[in-house]
XYZ file of C-alpha atoms in Angstrom:
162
model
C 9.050 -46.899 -164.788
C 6.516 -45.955 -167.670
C 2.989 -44.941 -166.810
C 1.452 -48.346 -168.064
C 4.012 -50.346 -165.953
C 2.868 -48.218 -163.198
C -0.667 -49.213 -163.664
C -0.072 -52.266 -164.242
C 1.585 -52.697 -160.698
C -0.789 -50.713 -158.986
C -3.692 -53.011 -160.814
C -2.098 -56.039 -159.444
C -1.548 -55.097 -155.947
C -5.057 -53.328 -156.258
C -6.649 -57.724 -157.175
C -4.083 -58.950 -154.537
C -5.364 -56.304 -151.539
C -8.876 -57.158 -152.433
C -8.009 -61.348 -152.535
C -6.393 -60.702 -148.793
C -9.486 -59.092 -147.622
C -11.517 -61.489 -148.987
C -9.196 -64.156 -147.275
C -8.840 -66.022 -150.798
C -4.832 -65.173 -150.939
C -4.662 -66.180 -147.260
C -3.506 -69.832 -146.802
C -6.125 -70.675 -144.298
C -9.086 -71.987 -146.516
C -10.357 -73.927 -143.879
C -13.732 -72.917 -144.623
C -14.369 -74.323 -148.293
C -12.058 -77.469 -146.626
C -14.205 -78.004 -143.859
C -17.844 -77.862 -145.711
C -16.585 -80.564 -148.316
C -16.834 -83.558 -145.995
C -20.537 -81.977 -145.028
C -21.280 -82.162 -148.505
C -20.379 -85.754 -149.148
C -22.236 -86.176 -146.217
C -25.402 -84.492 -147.543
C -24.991 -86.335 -150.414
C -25.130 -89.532 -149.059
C -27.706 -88.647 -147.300
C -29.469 -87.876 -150.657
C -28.405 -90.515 -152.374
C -29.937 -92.876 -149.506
C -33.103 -91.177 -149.757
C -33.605 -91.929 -153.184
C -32.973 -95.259 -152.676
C -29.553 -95.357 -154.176
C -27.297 -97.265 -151.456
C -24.429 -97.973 -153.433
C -23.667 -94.169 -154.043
C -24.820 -93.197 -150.860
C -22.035 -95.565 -149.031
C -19.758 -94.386 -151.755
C -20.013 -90.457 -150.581
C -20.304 -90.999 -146.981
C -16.987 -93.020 -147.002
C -15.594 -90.065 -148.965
C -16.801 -87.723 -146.432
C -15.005 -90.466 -143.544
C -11.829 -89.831 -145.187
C -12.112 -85.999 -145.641
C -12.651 -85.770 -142.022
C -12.534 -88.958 -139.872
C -13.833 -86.714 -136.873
C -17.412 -85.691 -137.758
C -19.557 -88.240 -136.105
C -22.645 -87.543 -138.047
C -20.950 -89.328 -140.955
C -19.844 -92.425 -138.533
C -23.755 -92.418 -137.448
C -24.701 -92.544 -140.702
C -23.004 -95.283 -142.214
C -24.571 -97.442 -139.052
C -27.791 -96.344 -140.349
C -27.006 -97.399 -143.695
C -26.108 -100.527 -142.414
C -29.186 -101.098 -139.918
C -31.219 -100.199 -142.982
C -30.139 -102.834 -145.076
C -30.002 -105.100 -141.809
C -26.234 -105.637 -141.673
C -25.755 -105.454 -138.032
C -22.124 -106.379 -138.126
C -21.204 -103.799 -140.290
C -23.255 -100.711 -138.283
C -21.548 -101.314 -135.214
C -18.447 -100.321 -135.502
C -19.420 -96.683 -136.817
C -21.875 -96.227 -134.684
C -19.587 -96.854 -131.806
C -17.181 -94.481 -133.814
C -19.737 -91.428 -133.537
C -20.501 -92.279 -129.858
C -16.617 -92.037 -128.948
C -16.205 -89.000 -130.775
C -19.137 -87.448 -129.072
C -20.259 -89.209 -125.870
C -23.626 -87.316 -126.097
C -24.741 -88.206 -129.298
C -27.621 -90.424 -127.616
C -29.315 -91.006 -130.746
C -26.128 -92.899 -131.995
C -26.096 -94.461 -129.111
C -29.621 -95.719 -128.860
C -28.947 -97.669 -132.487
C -25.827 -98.548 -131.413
C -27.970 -100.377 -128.103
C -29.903 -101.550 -131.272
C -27.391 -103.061 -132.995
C -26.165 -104.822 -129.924
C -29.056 -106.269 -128.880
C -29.715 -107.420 -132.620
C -25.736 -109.314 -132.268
C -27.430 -111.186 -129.439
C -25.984 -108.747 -127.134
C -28.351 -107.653 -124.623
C -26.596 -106.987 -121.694
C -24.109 -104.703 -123.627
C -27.315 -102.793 -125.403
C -28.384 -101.941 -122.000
C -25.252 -100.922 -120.936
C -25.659 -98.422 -123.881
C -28.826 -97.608 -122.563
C -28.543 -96.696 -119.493
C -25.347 -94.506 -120.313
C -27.852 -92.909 -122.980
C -30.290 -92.458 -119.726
C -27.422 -89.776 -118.161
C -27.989 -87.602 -120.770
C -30.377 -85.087 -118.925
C -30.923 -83.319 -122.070
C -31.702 -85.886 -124.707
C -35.540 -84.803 -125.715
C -37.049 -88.007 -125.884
C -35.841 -90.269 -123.323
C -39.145 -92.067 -123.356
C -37.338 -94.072 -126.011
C -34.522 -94.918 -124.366
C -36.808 -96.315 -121.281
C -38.890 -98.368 -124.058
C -36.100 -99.883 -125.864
C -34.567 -100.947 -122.161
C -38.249 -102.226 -121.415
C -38.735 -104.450 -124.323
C -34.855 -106.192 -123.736
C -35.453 -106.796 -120.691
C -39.097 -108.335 -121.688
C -37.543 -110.472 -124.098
C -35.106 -111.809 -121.703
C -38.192 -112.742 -119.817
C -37.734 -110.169 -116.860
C -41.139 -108.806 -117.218
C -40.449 -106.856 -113.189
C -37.306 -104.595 -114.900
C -39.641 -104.236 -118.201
C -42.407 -102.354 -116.603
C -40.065 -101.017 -113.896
């Protein structure tokens, strides 16, 4: 082997050490692959902001299909929806996010919303109350006010101020 084939070996195994310890030879780039759904996401979420709907539900239904198991995404195309006042549409991923994380009580408090907006009262409270078990959901207070004012609009003023 002549000197520059030698160097030119040792060069190559020299970029392919350095792209192992960097992890970009590895196979695993779960990293990159797992923030690109959070960056549709965020994007939506951008779009929304600026008023921009149509792109907004484009990217978050991008994001859906990079990874159908973030819930923020799910709870954010119900918000979309409720925004726009499309009931029908928001409840199905806002029941999505609340499946794939029980806890997330603020998905479930719109989802109670969205219910109760379907002429669904009884099932909104349902949500509610399951919301209620959540011992560490900050601001419960709404949960309690959103059950108050179903049950005052179903005329059962004693379980509203109860």
């Amino acid at each position: 082997m002549n000197m520059h084939t030698r160097g030119m070996l040792c060069f190559a195994l020299t970029i392919l050490l350095v792209l192992s310890i960097a992890g970009c030879a590895s196979p695993e780039k779960t990293k990159a692959d797992q923030r690109r759904p959070l960056h549709h996401y965020q994007l939506a979420r951008a779009f929304f902001e600026a008023g921009k709907t149509t792109e907004a539900l484009g990217q978050i239904h991008h994001s859906i299909e990079l990874d159908p198991t973030l819930p923020q995404t799910h709870f954010y195309l119900g918000y979309i929806h409720i925004s726009g006042d499309d009931w029908a549409s928001a409840e199905g991923p806002l029941r999505r996010a609340v499946e794939l994380n029980p806890y997330y009580t603020d998905a479930r408090m719109y989802l109670a919303q969205c219910l109760d907006e379907l002429g669904r009262p009884d099932d909104a409270l349902m949500e509610l109350v399951t919301g209620l078990k959540d011992r560490t959901y900050p601001h419960r207070e709404k949960l309690h006010f959103n059950k108050a004012m179903i049950h005052d609009r179903q005329g059962n003023v004693a379980a509203a101020l109860d």
